[in-house]
Coordinates of C-alpha atoms in Angstrom, one line a residue:
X217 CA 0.0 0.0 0.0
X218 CA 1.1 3.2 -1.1
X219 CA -0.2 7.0 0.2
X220 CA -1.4 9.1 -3.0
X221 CA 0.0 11.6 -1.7
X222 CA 3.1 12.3 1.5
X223 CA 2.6 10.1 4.7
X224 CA 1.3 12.7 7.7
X225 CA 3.4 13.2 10.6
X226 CA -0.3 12.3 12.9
X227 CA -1.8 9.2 13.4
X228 CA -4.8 8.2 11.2
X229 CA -8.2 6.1 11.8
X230 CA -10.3 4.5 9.0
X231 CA -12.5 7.5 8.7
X232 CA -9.3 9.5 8.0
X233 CA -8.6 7.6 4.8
X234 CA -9.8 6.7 1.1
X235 CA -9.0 4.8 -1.5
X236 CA -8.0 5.8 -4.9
X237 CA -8.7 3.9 -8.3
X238 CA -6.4 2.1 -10.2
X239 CA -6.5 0.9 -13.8
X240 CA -7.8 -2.1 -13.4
X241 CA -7.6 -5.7 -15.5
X242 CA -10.1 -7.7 -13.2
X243 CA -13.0 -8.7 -15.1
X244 CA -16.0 -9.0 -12.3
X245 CA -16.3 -8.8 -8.4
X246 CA -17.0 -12.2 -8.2
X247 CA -13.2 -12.9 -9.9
X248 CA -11.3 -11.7 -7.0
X249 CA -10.3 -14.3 -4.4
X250 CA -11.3 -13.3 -0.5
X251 CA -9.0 -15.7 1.0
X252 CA -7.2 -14.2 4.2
X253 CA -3.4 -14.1 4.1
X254 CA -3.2 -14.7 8.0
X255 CA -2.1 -18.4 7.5
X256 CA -5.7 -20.1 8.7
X257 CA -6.4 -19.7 4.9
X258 CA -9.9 -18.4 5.5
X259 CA -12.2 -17.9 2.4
X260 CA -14.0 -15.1 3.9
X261 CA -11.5 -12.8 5.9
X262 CA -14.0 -12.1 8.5
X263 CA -13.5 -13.1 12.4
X264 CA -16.0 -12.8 15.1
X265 CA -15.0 -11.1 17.7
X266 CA -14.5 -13.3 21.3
X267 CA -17.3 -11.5 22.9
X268 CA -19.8 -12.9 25.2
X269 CA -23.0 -10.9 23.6
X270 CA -22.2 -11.6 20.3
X271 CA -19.9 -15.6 19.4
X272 CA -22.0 -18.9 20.2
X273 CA -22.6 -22.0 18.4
X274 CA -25.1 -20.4 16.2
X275 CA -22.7 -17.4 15.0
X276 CA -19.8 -20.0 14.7
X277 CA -21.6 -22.6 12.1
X278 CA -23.3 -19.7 10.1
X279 CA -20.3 -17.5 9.9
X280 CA -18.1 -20.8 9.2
X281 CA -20.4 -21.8 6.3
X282 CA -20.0 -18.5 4.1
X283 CA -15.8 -18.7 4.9
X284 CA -15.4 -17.0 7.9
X285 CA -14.5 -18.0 11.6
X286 CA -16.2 -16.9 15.3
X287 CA -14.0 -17.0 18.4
X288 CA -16.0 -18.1 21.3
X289 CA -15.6 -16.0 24.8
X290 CA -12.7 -17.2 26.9
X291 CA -15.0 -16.7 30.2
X292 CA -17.3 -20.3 29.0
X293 CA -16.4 -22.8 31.2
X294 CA -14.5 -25.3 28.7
X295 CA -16.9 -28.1 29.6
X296 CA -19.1 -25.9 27.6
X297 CA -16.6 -24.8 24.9
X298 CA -16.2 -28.8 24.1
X299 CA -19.9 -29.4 23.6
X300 CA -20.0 -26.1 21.3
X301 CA -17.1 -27.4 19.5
X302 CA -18.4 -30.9 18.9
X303 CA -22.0 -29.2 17.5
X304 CA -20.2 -27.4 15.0
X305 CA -18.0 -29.7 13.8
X306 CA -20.5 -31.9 13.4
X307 CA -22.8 -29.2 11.4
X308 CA -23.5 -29.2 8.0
X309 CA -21.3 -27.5 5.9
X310 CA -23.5 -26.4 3.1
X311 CA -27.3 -27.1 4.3
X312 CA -27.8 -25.1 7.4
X313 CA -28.7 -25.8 10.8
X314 CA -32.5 -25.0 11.6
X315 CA -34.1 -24.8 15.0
X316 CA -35.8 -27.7 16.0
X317 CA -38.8 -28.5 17.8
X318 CA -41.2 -31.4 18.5
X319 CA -44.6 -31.4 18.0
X320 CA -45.5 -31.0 21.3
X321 CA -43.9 -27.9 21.8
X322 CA -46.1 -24.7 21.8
X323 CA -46.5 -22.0 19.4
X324 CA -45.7 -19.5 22.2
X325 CA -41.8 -21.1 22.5
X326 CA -41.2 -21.6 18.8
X327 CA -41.9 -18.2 18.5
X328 CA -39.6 -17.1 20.6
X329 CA -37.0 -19.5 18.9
X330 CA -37.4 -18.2 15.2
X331 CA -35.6 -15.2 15.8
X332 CA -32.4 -17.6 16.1
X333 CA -32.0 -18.1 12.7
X334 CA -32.4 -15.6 10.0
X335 CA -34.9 -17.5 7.9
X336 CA -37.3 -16.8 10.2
X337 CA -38.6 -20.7 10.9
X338 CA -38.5 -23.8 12.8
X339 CA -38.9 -27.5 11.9
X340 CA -40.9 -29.9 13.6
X341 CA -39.1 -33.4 14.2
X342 CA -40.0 -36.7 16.1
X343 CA -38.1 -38.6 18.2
X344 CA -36.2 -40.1 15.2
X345 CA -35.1 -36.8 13.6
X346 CA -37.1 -37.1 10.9
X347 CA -39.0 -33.8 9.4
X348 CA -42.9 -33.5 10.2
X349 CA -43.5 -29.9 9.4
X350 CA -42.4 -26.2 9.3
X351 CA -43.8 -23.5 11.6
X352 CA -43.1 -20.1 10.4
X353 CA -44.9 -16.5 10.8
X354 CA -47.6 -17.5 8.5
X355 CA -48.4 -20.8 10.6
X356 CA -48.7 -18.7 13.8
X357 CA -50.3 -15.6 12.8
X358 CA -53.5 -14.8 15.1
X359 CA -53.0 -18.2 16.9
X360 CA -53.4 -19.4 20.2
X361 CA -49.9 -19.2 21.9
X362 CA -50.2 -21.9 24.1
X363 CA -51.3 -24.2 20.7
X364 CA -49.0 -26.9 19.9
X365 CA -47.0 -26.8 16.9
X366 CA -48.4 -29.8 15.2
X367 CA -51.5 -28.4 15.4
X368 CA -50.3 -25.6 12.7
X369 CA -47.8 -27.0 11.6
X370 CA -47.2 -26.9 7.1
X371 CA -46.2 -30.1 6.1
X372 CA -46.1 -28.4 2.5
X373 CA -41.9 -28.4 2.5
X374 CA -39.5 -30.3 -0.3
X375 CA -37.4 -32.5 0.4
X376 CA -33.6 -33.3 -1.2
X377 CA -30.7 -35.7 -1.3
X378 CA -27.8 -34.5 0.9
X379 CA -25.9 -34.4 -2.6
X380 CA -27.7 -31.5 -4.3
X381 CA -26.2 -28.8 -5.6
X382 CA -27.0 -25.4 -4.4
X383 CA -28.6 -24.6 -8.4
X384 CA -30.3 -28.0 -8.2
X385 CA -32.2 -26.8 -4.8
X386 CA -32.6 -23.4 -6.4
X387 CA -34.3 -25.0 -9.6
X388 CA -36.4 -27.2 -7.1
X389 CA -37.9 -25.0 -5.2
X390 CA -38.7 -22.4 -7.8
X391 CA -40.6 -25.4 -9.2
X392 CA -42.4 -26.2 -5.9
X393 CA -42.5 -22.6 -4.9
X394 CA -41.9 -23.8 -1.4
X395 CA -40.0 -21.8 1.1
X396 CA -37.2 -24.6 2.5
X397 CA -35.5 -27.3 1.2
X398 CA -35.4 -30.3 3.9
X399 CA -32.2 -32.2 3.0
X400 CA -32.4 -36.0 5.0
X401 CA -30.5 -39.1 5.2
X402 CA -31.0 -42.7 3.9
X403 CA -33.4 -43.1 6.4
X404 CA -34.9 -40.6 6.6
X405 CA -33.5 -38.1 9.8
X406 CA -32.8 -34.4 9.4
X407 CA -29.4 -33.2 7.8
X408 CA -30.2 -29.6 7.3
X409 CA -32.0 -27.0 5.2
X410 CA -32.1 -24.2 2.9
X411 CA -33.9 -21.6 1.2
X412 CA -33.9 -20.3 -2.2
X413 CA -31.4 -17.1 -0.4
X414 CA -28.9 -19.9 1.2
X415 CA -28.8 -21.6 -2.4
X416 CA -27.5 -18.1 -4.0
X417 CA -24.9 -18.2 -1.0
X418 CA -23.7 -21.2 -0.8
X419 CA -22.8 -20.6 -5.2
X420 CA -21.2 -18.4 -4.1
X421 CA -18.8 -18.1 -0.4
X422 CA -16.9 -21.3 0.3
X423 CA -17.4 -22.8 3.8
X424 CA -14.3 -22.9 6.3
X425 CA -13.5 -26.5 6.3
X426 CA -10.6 -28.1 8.8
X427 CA -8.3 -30.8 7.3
X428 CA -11.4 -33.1 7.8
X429 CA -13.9 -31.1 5.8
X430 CA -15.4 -30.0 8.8
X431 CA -16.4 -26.1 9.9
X432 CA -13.6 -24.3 11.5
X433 CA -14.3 -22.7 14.9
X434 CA -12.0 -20.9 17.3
X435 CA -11.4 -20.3 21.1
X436 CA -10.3 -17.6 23.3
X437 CA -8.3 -18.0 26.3
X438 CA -7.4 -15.6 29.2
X439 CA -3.8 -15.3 30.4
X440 CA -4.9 -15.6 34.3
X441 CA -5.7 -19.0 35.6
X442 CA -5.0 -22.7 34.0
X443 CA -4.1 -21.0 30.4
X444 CA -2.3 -24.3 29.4
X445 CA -4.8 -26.7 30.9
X446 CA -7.8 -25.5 29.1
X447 CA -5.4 -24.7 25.6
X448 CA -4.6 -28.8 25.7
X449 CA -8.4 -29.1 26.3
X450 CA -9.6 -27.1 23.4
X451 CA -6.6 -28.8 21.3
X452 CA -8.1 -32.1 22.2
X453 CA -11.7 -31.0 21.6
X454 CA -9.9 -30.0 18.1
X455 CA -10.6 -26.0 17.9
X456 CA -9.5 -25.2 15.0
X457 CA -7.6 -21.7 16.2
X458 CA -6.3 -20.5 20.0
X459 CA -6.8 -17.0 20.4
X460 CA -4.5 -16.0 23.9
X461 CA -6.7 -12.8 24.7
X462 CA -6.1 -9.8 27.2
X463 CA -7.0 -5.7 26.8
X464 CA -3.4 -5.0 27.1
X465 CA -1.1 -7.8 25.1
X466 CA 2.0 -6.2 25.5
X467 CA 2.6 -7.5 29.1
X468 CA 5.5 -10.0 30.2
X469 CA 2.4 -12.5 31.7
X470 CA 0.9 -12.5 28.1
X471 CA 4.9 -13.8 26.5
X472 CA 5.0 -16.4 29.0
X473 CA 1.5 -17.7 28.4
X474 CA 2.0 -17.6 24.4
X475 CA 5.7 -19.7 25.5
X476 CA 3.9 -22.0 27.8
X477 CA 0.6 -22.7 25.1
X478 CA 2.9 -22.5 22.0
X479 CA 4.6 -25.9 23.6
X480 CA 1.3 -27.8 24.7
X481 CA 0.6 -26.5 20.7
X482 CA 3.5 -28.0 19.1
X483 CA 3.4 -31.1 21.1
X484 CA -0.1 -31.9 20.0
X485 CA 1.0 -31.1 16.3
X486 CA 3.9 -33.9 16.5
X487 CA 1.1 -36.4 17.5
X488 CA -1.4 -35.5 15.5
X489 CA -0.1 -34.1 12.4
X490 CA -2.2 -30.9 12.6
X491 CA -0.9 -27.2 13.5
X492 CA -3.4 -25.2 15.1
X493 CA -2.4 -21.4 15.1
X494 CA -1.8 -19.0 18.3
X495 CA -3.4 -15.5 18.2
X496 CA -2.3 -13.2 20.9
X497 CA -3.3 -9.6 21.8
X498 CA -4.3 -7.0 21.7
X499 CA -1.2 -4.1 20.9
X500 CA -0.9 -1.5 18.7
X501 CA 2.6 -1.2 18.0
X502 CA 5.7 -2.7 16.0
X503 CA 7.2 -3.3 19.3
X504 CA 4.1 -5.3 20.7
X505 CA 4.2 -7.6 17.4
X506 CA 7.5 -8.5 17.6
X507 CA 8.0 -9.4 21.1
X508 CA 4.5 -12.1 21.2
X509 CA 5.7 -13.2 17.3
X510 CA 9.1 -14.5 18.7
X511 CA 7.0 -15.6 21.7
X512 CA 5.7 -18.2 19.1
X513 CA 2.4 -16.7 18.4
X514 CA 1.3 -16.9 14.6
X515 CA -0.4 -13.9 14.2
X516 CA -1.5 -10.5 16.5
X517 CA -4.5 -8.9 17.1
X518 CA -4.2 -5.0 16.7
X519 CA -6.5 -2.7 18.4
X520 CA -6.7 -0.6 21.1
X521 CA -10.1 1.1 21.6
X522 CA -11.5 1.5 18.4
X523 CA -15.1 -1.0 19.9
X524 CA -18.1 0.4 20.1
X525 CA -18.4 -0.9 23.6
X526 CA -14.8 0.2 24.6
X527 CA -14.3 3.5 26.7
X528 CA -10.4 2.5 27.4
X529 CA -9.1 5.4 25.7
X530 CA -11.8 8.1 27.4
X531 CA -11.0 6.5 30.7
X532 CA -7.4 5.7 30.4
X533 CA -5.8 7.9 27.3
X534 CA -4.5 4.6 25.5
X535 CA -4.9 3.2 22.9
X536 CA -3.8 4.3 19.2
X537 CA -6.8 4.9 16.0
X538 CA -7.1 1.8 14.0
X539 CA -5.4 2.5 10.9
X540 CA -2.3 3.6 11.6
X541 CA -1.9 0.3 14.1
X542 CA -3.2 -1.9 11.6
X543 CA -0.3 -0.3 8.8
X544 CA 2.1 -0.4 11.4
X545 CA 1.8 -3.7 13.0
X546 CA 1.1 -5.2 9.6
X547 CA 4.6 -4.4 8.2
X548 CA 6.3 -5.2 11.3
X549 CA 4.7 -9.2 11.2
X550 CA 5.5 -9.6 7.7
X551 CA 8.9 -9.0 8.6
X552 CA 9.0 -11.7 11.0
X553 CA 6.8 -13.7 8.3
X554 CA 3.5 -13.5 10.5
X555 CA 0.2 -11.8 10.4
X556 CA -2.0 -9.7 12.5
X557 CA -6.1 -9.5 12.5
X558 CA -7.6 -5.8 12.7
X559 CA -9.7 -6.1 15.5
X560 CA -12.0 -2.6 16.3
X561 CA -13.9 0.5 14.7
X562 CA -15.2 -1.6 11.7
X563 CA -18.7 0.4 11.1
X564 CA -18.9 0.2 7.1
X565 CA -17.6 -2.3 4.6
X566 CA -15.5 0.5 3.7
X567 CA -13.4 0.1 6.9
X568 CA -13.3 -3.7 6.1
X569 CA -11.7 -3.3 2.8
X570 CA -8.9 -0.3 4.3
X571 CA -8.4 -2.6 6.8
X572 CA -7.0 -5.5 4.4
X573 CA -5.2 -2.9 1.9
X574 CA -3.3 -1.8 4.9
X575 CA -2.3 -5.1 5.1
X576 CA -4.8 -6.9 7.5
X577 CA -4.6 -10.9 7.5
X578 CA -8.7 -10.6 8.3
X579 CA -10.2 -8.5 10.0
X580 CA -12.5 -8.9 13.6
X581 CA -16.4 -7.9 13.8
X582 CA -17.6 -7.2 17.0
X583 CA -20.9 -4.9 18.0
X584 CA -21.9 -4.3 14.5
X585 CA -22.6 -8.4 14.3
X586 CA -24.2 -7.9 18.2
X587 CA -27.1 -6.9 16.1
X588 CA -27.9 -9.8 14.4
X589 CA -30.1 -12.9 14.8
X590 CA -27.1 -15.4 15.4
X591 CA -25.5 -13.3 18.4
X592 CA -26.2 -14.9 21.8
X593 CA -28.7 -12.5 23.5
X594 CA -32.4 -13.1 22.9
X595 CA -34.2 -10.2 20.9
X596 CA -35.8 -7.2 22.6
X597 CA -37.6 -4.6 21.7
X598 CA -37.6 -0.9 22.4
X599 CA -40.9 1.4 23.3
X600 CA -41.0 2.0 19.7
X601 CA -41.6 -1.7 18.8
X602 CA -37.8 -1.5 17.1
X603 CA -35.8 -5.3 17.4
X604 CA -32.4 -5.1 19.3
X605 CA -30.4 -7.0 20.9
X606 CA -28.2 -5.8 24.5
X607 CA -24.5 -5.9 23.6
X608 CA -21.3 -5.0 26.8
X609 CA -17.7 -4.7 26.7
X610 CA -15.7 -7.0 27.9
X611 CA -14.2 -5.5 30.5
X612 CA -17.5 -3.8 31.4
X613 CA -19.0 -4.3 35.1
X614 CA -21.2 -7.0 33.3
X615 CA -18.7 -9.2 32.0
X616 CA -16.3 -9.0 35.0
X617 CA -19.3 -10.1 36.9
X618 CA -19.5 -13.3 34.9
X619 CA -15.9 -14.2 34.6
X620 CA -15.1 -13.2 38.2
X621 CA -18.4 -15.7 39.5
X622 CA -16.3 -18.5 41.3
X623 CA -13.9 -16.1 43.3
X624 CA -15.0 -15.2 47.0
X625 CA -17.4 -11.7 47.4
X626 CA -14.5 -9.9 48.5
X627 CA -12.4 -10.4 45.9
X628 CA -15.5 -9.8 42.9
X629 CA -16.3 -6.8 44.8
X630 CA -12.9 -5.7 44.7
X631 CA -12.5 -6.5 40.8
X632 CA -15.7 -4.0 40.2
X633 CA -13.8 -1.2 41.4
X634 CA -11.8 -1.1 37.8
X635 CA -14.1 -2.1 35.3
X636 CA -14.1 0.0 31.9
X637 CA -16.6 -1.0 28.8
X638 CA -20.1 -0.4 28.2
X639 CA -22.5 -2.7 30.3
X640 CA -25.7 -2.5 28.3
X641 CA -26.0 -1.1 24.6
X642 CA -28.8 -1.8 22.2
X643 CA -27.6 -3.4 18.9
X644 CA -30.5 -2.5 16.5
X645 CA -31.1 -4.9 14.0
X646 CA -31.4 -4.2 10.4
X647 CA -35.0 -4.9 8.8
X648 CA -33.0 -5.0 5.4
X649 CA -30.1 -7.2 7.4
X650 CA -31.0 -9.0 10.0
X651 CA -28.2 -11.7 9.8
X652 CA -24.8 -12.1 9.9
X653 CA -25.1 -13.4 6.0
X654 CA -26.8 -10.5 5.2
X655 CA -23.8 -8.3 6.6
X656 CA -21.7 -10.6 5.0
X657 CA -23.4 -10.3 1.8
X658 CA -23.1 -6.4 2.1
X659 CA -19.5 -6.4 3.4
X660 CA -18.2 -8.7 0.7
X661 CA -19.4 -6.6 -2.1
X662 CA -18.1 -3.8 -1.2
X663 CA -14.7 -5.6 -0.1
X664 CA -14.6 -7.1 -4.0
X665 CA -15.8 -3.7 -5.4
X666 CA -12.9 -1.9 -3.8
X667 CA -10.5 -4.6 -4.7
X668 CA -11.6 -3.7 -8.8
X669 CA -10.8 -0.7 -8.2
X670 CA -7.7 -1.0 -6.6
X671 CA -6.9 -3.9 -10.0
X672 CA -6.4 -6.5 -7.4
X673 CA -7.6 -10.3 -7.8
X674 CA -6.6 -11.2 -4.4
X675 CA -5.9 -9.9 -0.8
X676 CA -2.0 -10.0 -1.7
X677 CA -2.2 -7.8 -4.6
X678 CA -5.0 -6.1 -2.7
X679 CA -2.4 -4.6 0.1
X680 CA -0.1 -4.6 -2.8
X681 CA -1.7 -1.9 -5.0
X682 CA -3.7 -0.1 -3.0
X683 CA -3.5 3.7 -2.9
X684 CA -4.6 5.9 0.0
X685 CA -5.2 9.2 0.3
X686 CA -6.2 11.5 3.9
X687 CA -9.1 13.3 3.8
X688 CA -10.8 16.0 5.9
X689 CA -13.5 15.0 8.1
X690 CA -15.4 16.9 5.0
X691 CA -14.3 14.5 3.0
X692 CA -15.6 12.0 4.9
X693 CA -19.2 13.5 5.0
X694 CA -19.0 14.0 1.5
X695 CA -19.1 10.1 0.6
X696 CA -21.9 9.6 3.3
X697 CA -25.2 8.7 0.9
X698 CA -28.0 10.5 1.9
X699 CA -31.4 8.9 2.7
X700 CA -33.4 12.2 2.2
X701 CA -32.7 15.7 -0.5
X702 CA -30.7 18.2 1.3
X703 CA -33.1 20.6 0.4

């Protein structure tokens, strides 16, 4: 990446920056490769950020199936991290995962389950997984709430071998003008679904498989307590990515945790054949990367207060704006022939795609995904009748509560003396986009978009060719669209 014009002497954030065209020899958006350039070979350079309001199961598997990868929260007990890392490797990697009732259960609680899943449904199974009906909005509209869902139920839904191809489920249901696919086994039992929408998407994103063709999925872990004990856990449970996570990375207790898990790492690799990478963070600065790099971790997450839900820098004065880090600590982990994630102040696809020109591996989501139907927290709705979901920091009172919940009263009262983060913020979901697919639809077109201008095919060339120039915070309100006239 080049600046069109000379480097300032001042430090820059994504709002700060634009890109310039270049002549270009890329034929179509859809002819540029996506895969991330962090090592973990993702198709989709999108990560989930590790926070409790926003990475489950549900956001793992979805965001896994169109490329990406979620981190799950380090404070889940690992009991629980196991279970949510069996579920998802055990997914299916192009059909997705519906919610499930049985036909006992009442209309009231499958209402309240649709909103897990952006299509908007549940499927009614018996005891031998095998598909009885489909409950949607249309089935419950005006109905008793304590009526049980085979009672409404459609039973009007196609069904289709496990082997179809996204066109051929297309083609089908255009045909039967039904709203799901039902894909079952040799006997019978549920595999997974997918609607005319899902068929378009999986033609066109690539799951995130492991070296078993299974979705990916990663794991946080804190640097206080058994670090090494529950890293050998989630190696053995076969997370796909360890991600060693504190606010401030650059600390000597964060280099002898990545030393201490980057062993337990390489010893399971020798037995088993498979490397699983070591993300560490979070720093800002050349310094930061190269001390955890030669600690052994694979690549560093950069950012400092950039979040939506972080107040670090108003309480504290750290921290450094996003895109100078990110072009800083990029260059100073290829050196060393590693990579670092962006993590923070991603509001637009526009930051995404500055982001990996300034030379990004992939880049990490957090509140703007808090707002989806696949985040962990149950939808709510405001005076107004508007959908949102409650999203927190971190280190906010609310999630030092939960992580600090086995120490004695004394010492959790003592830890809420120094909490910094937001506690309770409403994520307002989208109408247009809902789900994380649908951000992911809308952050991958503008990512390829900017990489046809920039005349890159992939995210090499991408950070390669790319041209920046600084604007004035003018600028910046100048390439805002408007939703009304100005006059």
């Amino acid at each position: 990446m080049r600046f069109l014009t000379e480097k300032p002497a001042y430090e820059l954030t994504y709002n700060d920056v634009f890109m310039a065209p270049n002549r270009n020899a890329v034929g179509s958006r859809f002819d540029v490769d996506l895969t991330s350039t962090d090592g973990v070979n993702l198709p989709l350079p999108l990560v989930v950020a590790n926070m409790t309001a926003i990475s489950g199961r549900r956001m793992a598997e979805t965001i896994a199936r169109r490329g990406g990868l979620a981190v799950l929260p380090q404070d889940i007990p690992v009991d629980i991290l196991v279970q949510s890392i069996a579920r998802v490797k055990n997914a299916p990697t192009q059909f997705e995962t519906p919610v499930i009732v049985d036909p006992t259960t009442t209309v009231g609680d499958a209402m309240n389950l649709m909103t897990k899943r952006s299509h908007g449904a549940v499927l009614v199974i018996d005891d031998q997984r095998r598909p009885l009906g489909i409950v949607g909005e249309r089935e419950t509209d005006g109905v008793d709430r304590f009526v049980q869902c085979h009672e409404v139920m459609t039973n009007s839904f196609t069904l289709v071998s496990p082997q179809a191809t996204p066109q051929e489920v297309f083609t089908t249901l255009e045909k039967t003008r039904t709203g799901f696919a039902v894909a079952v086994d040799a006997d019978g039992a549920l595999i997974g679904i997918m609607s005319p929408k899902g068929a378009l998407r999986s033609s066109i994103y690539r799951p995130a498989l492991d070296n078993k063709g299974r979705l990916k999925i990663a794991v946080a872990i804190g640097i206080s307590g058994d670090s090494v004990g529950r890293a050998r856990q989630l190696l053995e449970a076969e997370a796909d990515v360890l991600v060693l996570d504190t606010a401030h990375g650059h600390q000597e207790r964060m280099i002898d945790v990545i030393k201490a898990v980057s062993k337990v790492r390489d010893e399971y690799a020798e037995k088993t054949g498979c490397r699983v990478p070591i993300v560490a963070g979070n720093i800002v600065t050349r310094e930061g990367v190269i001390d955890l790099l030669n600690a052994g971790a694979d690549i560093i997450k950069v950012g400092v207060g950039p979040g939506a839900m972080c107040t670090t820098r108003m309480q504290t004065g750290v921290g450094r704006p996003q895109f100078s880090a990110v072009l800083e600590c990029a260059a100073a982990a290829r050196e060393l022939g590693g990579a670092i994630w962006a993590d923070g102040g991603i509001r637009h696809p526009r930051d995404v795609a500055l982001a990996l020109a300034a030379g990004a591996g992939s880049v990490m989501v957090g509140s703007w995904f808090a707002g989806t139907n696949e985040s962990t927290g149950d939808v709510l709705h405001d005076a107004k009748g508007r959908a949102y979901k409650e999203s927190f920091g971190m280190a906010s009172a609310r999630a030092v509560r939960y992580r600090t919940r086995y120490r004695s009263s004394f010492e959790r009262a003592k830890a809420s003396l120094f909490e910094e983060g937001i506690s309770a913020s409403k994520m307002y979901l989208d109408p247009k986009r809902p789900g994380v697919e649908d951000l992911a639809d809308w952050i991958t077109s503008g990512v390829r978009s900017s990489m046809t201008y920039a005349g890159a095919a992939n995210l090499e060339e991408f950070h390669d060719k790319a041209v920046v120039g600084v604007q004035s915070p003018s600028g910046y309100e100048e390439g805002r669209p408007l939703s009304a006239s100005w006059s």
